[in-house]
Amino acid sequence: MKVAIVGAGYVGLVSGACFAELGNNVICVDNDDKKVSSLKRLKIPIYEPGLEELIKKNVRLGKLSFTTNVAQAVRSSTVVFIAVGTPPKENGEADLTGIENVARSIARAMNSYRLIVEKSTVPVETGQWVKHTIEINKKKGIPFDVASNPEFLREGSAIGDFFNPDRIVIGVESEKAESVLRELYSGIDAKILVTDIKSAELIKHASNSFLALKISFINAVSKICEMAGADVERVAEGMGLDRRIGRSFLNAGIGFGGFCLPKDLDAFINISKKLGYSFELLEAVKKVNDLQKEDFIRKIESNLWNIKDKTIAVLGLAFKPDTDDMRFAPSIDIINTLQKHGAKIRVFDPKAMGRARKIFKGVTFCRDVYEAARSSDCLIVITEWSEFKQIDFKKLKKLLKHPLIVDGRNIYDPQKLKRLGFKYISIGR
Ligand code: UGA
């Protein structure tokens, strides 16, 4: 099939490469000249395991190409995905101007039937506006369909998620749109759920908000565990064995970050309010998430006495492992607060150092865990990269000024660290 994807960001690029891998002819469009020209030179703007290989392979096979020209891409494709960003406005509402502009450009370029598919995460009722925008901007008599096909990829495992999804959701208004999308996904063995467009849009916001709720729930339980002397890891295990609950997304820590969960939670609260419902439950999810970061700072402070002039080694900056994405990473608030309190910060992250250099000022960027730990008063874990789980504790102990570890992701065994002579503080245990 001939597919155009407008927006070569995270979702667009991964989906484009994967649709090409499935045997389609894909053209990815972006209005960022620099990004497109580096993609043409096979320079990939983000780190995502497996993505570079997939892009290179499919470009060489002639299945994947890049352009800044929306009209050219629309004319040469039957299915056009909209995968541009929907960043948060100051009030938390999703900014949909990018979607409107793209819908207008697609409409103006259409010369025969096109299926226009929303892939960006959008509030319910956006489909109606996309349809209206295309209707008023296209040439008379040209048929089209609009559909919603929300994306459930996780950063760090996006390629695997694309080829092995739990479900594929398609929101459609016509049999033709349904059959085009079914054919496009025919190479993937997964349940396809067909709904109306509004329900598909809602599935995405409701899913991400529910995942955020699960995380905040276990984080709130972690507080009770600390107060009562229980172990949140055991509690999560026991809860998770109930198939109705499930163990995933019950990892207590410093709270959720990234460009999806916080933004989608805000956007969902916002659209609910607009529709007349005050989603207090989700307001509480946000509040618990903020408290979790504050509490982490309190833990550091209560073990260092004064933070001022202390050196703190930070392991991990990206919002989660296996990505270099720093957007809404908990590390940003935590490091900024520690600096405000007068701490000196030494950091290491396996992939996010380049992006982090543009965000943090007055921070020492280190080559590895051990260089970060050298002469530090305390070591804190913010991102659970697997390489941090295999560190040489004896070496670490010699390098640190004091053997103090405050772990925001519960990656170490408290008994083991105690035996090795560390003071080890973690979350909810
Ligand atoms: C999330 C969803 O998981 C995807 O299904 C969705 O497609 C994506 O948003 C999106 O809307 O594009 P992602 O943001 O890549 O994916 O990352 P997650 O794996 O969901 O993690 C989000 C945050 O929650 C991270 O900061 C992570 O550290 C935190 N988290 C996750 C926890 O604190 N505890 C957990 O148990 C799980």
XYZ file of C-alpha atoms and ligand atoms in Angstrom:
466
model
C 0.000 0.000 0.000
C 1.149 3.573 -0.486
C 1.283 5.345 2.841
C 2.141 8.928 3.801
C 2.942 9.847 7.378
C 2.872 13.518 8.233
C 5.091 14.271 11.226
C 8.427 12.456 11.503
C 8.575 12.639 15.279
C 8.673 9.694 17.573
C 5.371 8.087 16.569
C 5.604 9.014 12.878
C 9.121 7.755 12.391
C 8.631 4.471 14.223
C 5.300 3.779 12.493
C 6.741 4.779 9.100
C 9.729 2.443 9.445
C 7.491 -0.402 10.656
C 4.855 0.017 7.911
C 7.710 -0.066 5.379
C 9.062 -3.225 7.010
C 5.597 -4.763 6.496
C 6.079 -4.238 2.761
C 4.337 -0.899 2.164
C 5.741 2.102 0.340
C 6.041 4.806 2.970
C 6.822 8.478 2.632
C 7.431 10.410 5.865
C 6.836 14.150 5.809
C 8.126 16.771 8.203
C 8.271 20.550 7.944
C 11.658 20.606 9.676
C 14.170 20.893 6.780
C 17.118 19.952 8.927
C 15.438 16.829 10.251
C 14.407 15.690 6.786
C 17.836 16.278 5.287
C 19.539 14.368 8.077
C 17.021 11.536 7.723
C 17.851 11.450 4.016
C 21.495 11.030 5.041
C 20.296 8.224 7.357
C 21.023 10.212 10.508
C 18.282 9.270 12.990
C 17.228 12.102 15.338
C 16.173 9.915 18.279
C 17.576 6.896 20.064
C 15.197 3.949 19.920
C 16.536 0.389 19.959
C 16.337 -1.167 16.465
C 15.005 1.945 14.714
C 18.186 2.963 12.917
C 18.652 -0.496 11.383
C 15.014 -0.621 10.287
C 15.163 2.828 8.666
C 18.446 2.129 6.881
C 17.240 -1.225 5.570
C 13.942 0.106 4.204
C 15.451 3.245 2.685
C 17.942 1.025 0.835
C 15.100 -1.199 -0.358
C 13.309 1.882 -1.681
C 10.344 1.311 0.680
C 10.886 4.383 2.866
C 11.624 7.978 1.936
C 11.480 11.440 3.471
C 10.249 14.809 2.257
C 9.183 18.245 3.442
C 6.510 18.380 0.757
C 3.074 17.379 2.139
C 1.320 17.805 -1.209
C 3.709 15.444 -3.008
C 3.321 12.826 -0.249
C -0.482 13.089 -0.254
C -0.687 12.769 -4.024
C 1.409 9.632 -4.060
C -0.443 7.804 -1.240
C -3.840 6.289 -0.502
C -3.580 6.383 3.272
C -2.344 9.529 5.007
C -1.504 9.360 8.702
C -1.410 12.490 10.807
C 1.325 12.005 13.392
C 2.277 15.568 14.280
C 2.761 16.694 17.877
C -0.076 17.794 20.136
C 1.987 19.594 22.804
C 0.380 20.861 25.997
C -0.699 24.510 26.228
C -0.083 26.321 29.503
C -3.489 25.259 30.863
C -2.813 21.587 30.058
C -5.119 21.540 27.041
C -3.684 19.837 23.922
C -2.555 22.288 21.243
C -4.255 21.103 18.044
C -3.101 23.806 15.662
C -0.569 21.413 14.095
C -3.365 18.918 13.360
C -5.541 21.615 11.785
C -2.705 22.887 9.571
C -1.870 19.405 8.372
C -5.538 18.556 7.716
C -5.805 21.722 5.609
C -2.659 20.913 3.609
C -3.834 17.350 3.006
C -7.253 18.576 1.809
C -5.703 21.034 -0.633
C -3.430 18.377 -2.121
C -6.057 15.639 -2.543
C -6.973 14.795 -6.131
C -8.840 11.530 -5.514
C -10.053 9.329 -2.593
C -7.844 9.442 0.508
C -8.159 7.854 3.918
C -6.894 10.321 6.526
C -5.969 8.672 9.812
C -5.321 10.402 13.136
C -2.371 8.743 14.834
C -1.364 11.627 17.072
C -2.875 11.480 20.546
C -5.860 13.806 20.402
C -8.829 14.669 22.597
C -12.177 13.130 21.768
C -14.016 15.049 19.019
C -10.820 15.981 17.132
C -11.858 13.604 14.341
C -14.959 15.695 13.740
C -12.833 18.809 13.361
C -10.392 17.064 11.020
C -13.331 15.946 8.893
C -14.800 19.448 8.844
C -11.427 21.017 7.956
C -10.926 18.623 5.054
C -14.494 19.116 3.852
C -14.156 22.900 3.613
C -10.662 22.894 2.079
C -10.777 20.107 -0.521
C -11.885 20.397 -4.136
C -15.568 19.605 -4.654
C -16.534 16.003 -5.332
C -13.411 14.314 -4.015
C -14.374 11.519 -1.610
C -12.470 10.873 1.620
C -12.703 9.123 4.966
C -11.343 10.042 8.354
C -10.301 7.390 10.876
C -8.649 7.214 14.259
C -5.851 4.709 14.879
C -4.262 5.564 18.230
C -0.716 4.513 18.980
C 0.219 2.463 22.040
C 3.987 2.258 21.491
C 6.252 2.635 24.492
C 9.548 4.432 24.043
C 12.454 2.042 24.418
C 10.453 -0.919 23.081
C 8.512 0.767 20.297
C 9.494 -1.555 17.449
C 8.591 -4.692 19.407
C 5.329 -3.040 20.494
C 4.471 -2.219 16.870
C 4.895 -5.781 15.658
C 3.432 -7.446 18.773
C 0.705 -5.142 20.058
C -1.882 -6.138 22.659
C -4.480 -4.676 20.329
C -4.917 -2.485 17.265
C -7.700 0.063 17.633
C -9.357 1.533 14.565
C -12.137 4.076 14.809
C -13.969 4.357 11.485
C -17.148 5.638 9.857
C -17.180 3.516 6.701
C -16.577 -0.062 5.605
C -14.046 1.170 3.080
C -11.921 2.839 5.793
C -12.126 -0.308 7.902
C -11.033 -2.584 5.075
C -8.095 -0.325 4.088
C -6.832 -0.290 7.682
C -7.393 -4.027 8.147
C -5.334 -4.654 5.020
C -2.585 -2.322 6.186
C -2.276 -4.248 9.461
C -2.787 -7.687 7.897
C 0.865 -8.624 8.526
C 0.406 -8.277 12.271
C -1.118 -11.011 14.369
C -3.197 -9.061 16.898
C -6.773 -8.401 17.847
C -8.222 -5.538 15.819
C -10.882 -3.633 17.703
C -13.148 -1.636 15.411
C -15.057 1.267 16.985
C -16.479 4.633 16.076
C -13.960 7.491 15.864
C -14.820 9.108 19.211
C -14.475 5.847 21.133
C -11.084 5.184 19.522
C -9.913 8.659 20.524
C -11.112 8.061 24.063
C -9.432 4.641 24.316
C -6.061 6.332 23.994
C -6.603 9.016 26.656
C -8.349 6.599 28.996
C -5.556 4.006 28.627
C -2.691 6.395 29.333
C -4.599 7.960 32.239
C -5.307 4.517 33.676
C -1.613 3.607 33.477
C -0.798 6.853 35.307
C -3.448 5.987 37.887
C -1.892 2.563 38.463
C 1.519 4.147 39.062
C 0.144 6.788 41.430
C -1.835 4.131 43.276
C 1.249 2.042 44.012
C 3.217 5.176 44.885
C 0.545 6.112 47.430
C 0.651 2.544 48.792
C 4.463 2.886 49.053
C 3.949 5.717 51.547
C 1.742 3.518 53.706
C 4.377 0.757 53.448
C 7.032 3.144 54.744
C 4.828 4.241 57.626
C 3.810 0.703 58.560
C 7.169 -0.987 57.897
C 5.946 -3.141 54.992
C 7.625 -3.787 51.620
C 5.913 -2.266 48.554
C 7.665 -4.719 46.230
C 5.992 -7.643 47.992
C 2.670 -5.816 48.077
C 2.848 -5.140 44.313
C 3.763 -8.779 43.703
C 0.814 -9.970 45.746
C -1.594 -7.573 44.071
C -0.223 -8.325 40.628
C -0.868 -12.042 40.919
C -4.557 -11.235 40.724
C -5.196 -11.391 36.970
C -7.761 -8.638 37.263
C -5.003 -6.312 38.496
C -1.745 -7.501 36.851
C 1.814 -6.766 38.010
C 2.863 -4.284 35.301
C 2.810 -0.551 36.024
C 2.892 -1.292 39.738
C 6.526 -0.251 40.170
C 6.772 2.344 42.901
C 9.318 5.079 42.260
C 9.762 8.793 41.776
C 6.652 9.018 39.623
C 5.865 8.942 35.932
C 7.363 11.334 33.393
C 7.896 11.493 29.655
C 6.018 13.214 26.905
C 2.907 11.024 27.044
C 1.525 10.156 30.471
C 1.741 13.648 32.092
C 0.521 15.429 28.948
C -2.302 13.010 28.187
C -3.464 13.081 31.791
C -3.714 16.875 31.637
C -5.415 16.800 28.255
C -7.942 14.210 29.449
C -8.760 16.234 32.570
C -9.169 19.247 30.314
C -11.430 17.729 27.683
C -13.528 16.116 30.429
C -14.003 19.538 32.003
C -14.965 21.007 28.628
C -17.558 18.273 28.204
C -18.920 19.001 31.711
C -17.197 16.440 33.968
C -14.725 17.299 36.684
C -12.289 14.346 36.750
C -11.191 14.661 40.413
C -9.750 11.139 40.405
C -7.183 12.135 37.787
C -6.384 15.378 39.644
C -5.431 13.165 42.594
C -3.236 11.026 40.296
C -1.295 14.167 39.352
C -0.987 15.282 42.947
C 0.438 11.933 44.099
C 2.928 12.086 41.215
C 4.189 15.528 42.271
C 4.407 14.502 45.920
C 6.535 11.518 44.971
C 9.298 13.777 43.643
C 9.093 16.080 46.682
C 9.314 13.085 48.944
C 12.423 11.840 47.153
C 14.144 15.184 47.815
C 13.069 14.940 51.467
C 14.663 11.476 51.672
C 17.968 12.842 50.345
C 17.807 15.803 52.702
C 17.021 13.781 55.788
C 20.060 11.595 55.157
C 22.511 14.357 54.288
C 21.264 16.834 56.927
C 22.070 19.949 54.861
C 22.057 19.687 51.084
C 24.023 22.923 50.663
C 27.580 22.290 49.407
C 27.081 18.516 49.322
C 28.020 16.657 46.133
C 25.344 14.370 44.757
C 26.001 11.742 42.074
C 22.966 11.189 39.859
C 22.527 7.915 37.955
C 20.091 8.253 35.065
C 18.510 11.319 33.473
C 16.169 10.008 30.739
C 12.523 9.645 31.812
C 12.920 5.867 31.513
C 15.599 3.385 30.386
C 16.448 2.614 26.732
C 15.634 6.080 25.485
C 17.445 9.421 25.298
C 14.160 11.272 25.780
C 14.375 13.986 28.443
C 10.903 15.484 27.945
C 9.171 15.844 31.316
C 11.814 13.593 32.882
C 11.567 13.531 36.697
C 15.350 14.161 36.747
C 14.751 17.768 35.636
C 12.681 18.826 38.662
C 14.807 16.785 41.042
C 18.159 18.175 39.863
C 16.824 21.742 39.682
C 15.548 21.502 43.261
C 18.796 20.001 44.548
C 20.748 22.793 42.839
C 18.434 25.402 44.364
C 19.277 23.908 47.756
C 22.981 24.456 46.948
C 24.057 20.916 45.973
C 26.833 20.193 43.472
C 25.612 17.689 40.902
C 27.581 15.016 38.997
C 25.545 13.052 36.455
C 25.740 10.038 34.205
C 23.214 8.578 31.766
C 24.097 5.976 29.104
C 22.168 7.722 26.275
C 20.657 11.039 27.362
C 23.803 13.098 28.090
C 23.636 14.963 24.765
C 20.070 16.128 25.344
C 20.727 16.751 29.036
C 23.576 19.159 28.264
C 21.021 21.488 26.692
C 18.817 21.384 29.805
C 21.071 21.508 32.866
C 23.422 24.318 33.831
C 26.284 24.011 36.324
C 26.163 20.211 36.330
C 29.256 18.005 35.907
C 28.695 15.442 33.138
C 30.652 12.260 33.846
C 31.960 9.408 31.720
C 30.444 6.612 33.766
C 28.880 5.651 37.094
C 32.248 5.582 38.879
C 33.358 9.006 37.709
C 30.010 10.409 38.892
C 30.421 8.727 42.271
C 33.951 10.023 42.881
C 34.032 12.114 46.090
C 30.243 12.416 46.207
C 28.393 12.564 49.533
C 25.514 10.539 48.178
C 24.501 8.614 45.062
C 20.931 8.767 43.803
C 19.235 6.556 41.195
C 16.669 8.282 38.974
C 16.439 5.983 35.923
C 16.631 2.196 36.148
C 19.059 1.503 33.256
C 19.991 -2.183 33.385
C 23.718 -1.369 33.466
C 23.192 0.360 36.846
C 21.987 -2.937 38.253
C 25.389 -4.531 37.637
C 27.702 -2.046 39.274
C 30.791 -2.954 41.270
C 29.701 -1.967 44.773
C 33.152 -2.433 46.316
C 34.653 -0.004 43.826
C 31.710 2.356 44.331
C 32.124 2.339 48.093
C 35.776 3.351 47.806
C 34.904 6.232 45.470
C 31.995 7.723 47.426
C 32.786 10.053 50.324
C 29.989 8.346 52.261
C 28.375 5.005 51.355
C 24.889 6.466 50.988
C 22.525 5.489 48.138
C 19.030 6.929 47.705
C 17.308 4.831 45.048
C 14.231 6.264 43.359
C 13.586 3.062 41.354
C 14.139 0.206 43.847
C 16.770 -1.475 41.686
C 18.962 -2.879 44.460
C 18.473 -5.526 47.115
C 18.332 -3.755 50.510
C 19.815 -6.754 52.403
C 22.753 -7.045 50.004
C 23.564 -3.349 50.220
C 23.338 -3.423 53.989
C 25.773 -6.366 54.073
C 28.165 -4.416 51.856
C 28.089 -1.540 54.339
C 25.901 0.939 52.471
C 23.178 3.071 53.948
C 20.474 2.338 51.385
C 17.204 4.242 51.154
C 14.590 3.216 48.577
C 10.877 3.673 47.961
C 8.226 2.001 50.117
C 10.435 -0.611 51.807
C 3.269 5.487 27.365
C 2.343 4.259 27.264
O 2.863 3.215 28.093
C 2.251 3.775 25.821
O 1.331 2.713 25.723
C 1.774 4.945 24.934
O 1.711 4.585 23.574
C 2.749 6.108 25.079
O 2.812 6.496 26.471
C 2.241 7.239 24.227
O 1.170 7.746 24.523
O 2.860 7.544 23.215
P 5.932 5.831 27.417
O 5.629 7.265 27.719
O 6.922 5.504 26.356
O 4.579 5.053 27.001
O 6.474 5.168 28.748
P 5.905 4.219 29.886
O 6.588 2.927 29.794
O 4.436 4.233 29.923
O 6.455 4.990 31.178
C 5.968 6.276 31.536
C 6.522 6.716 32.855
O 5.976 5.928 33.922
C 8.042 6.585 32.991
O 8.541 7.737 33.625
C 8.225 5.367 33.867
O 9.406 5.414 34.614
C 7.003 5.464 34.767
N 6.591 4.168 35.357
C 6.144 3.162 34.541
C 6.599 3.992 36.730
O 6.993 4.911 37.499
N 6.192 2.804 37.253
C 5.753 1.774 36.476
O 5.378 0.722 37.025
C 5.731 1.963 35.087
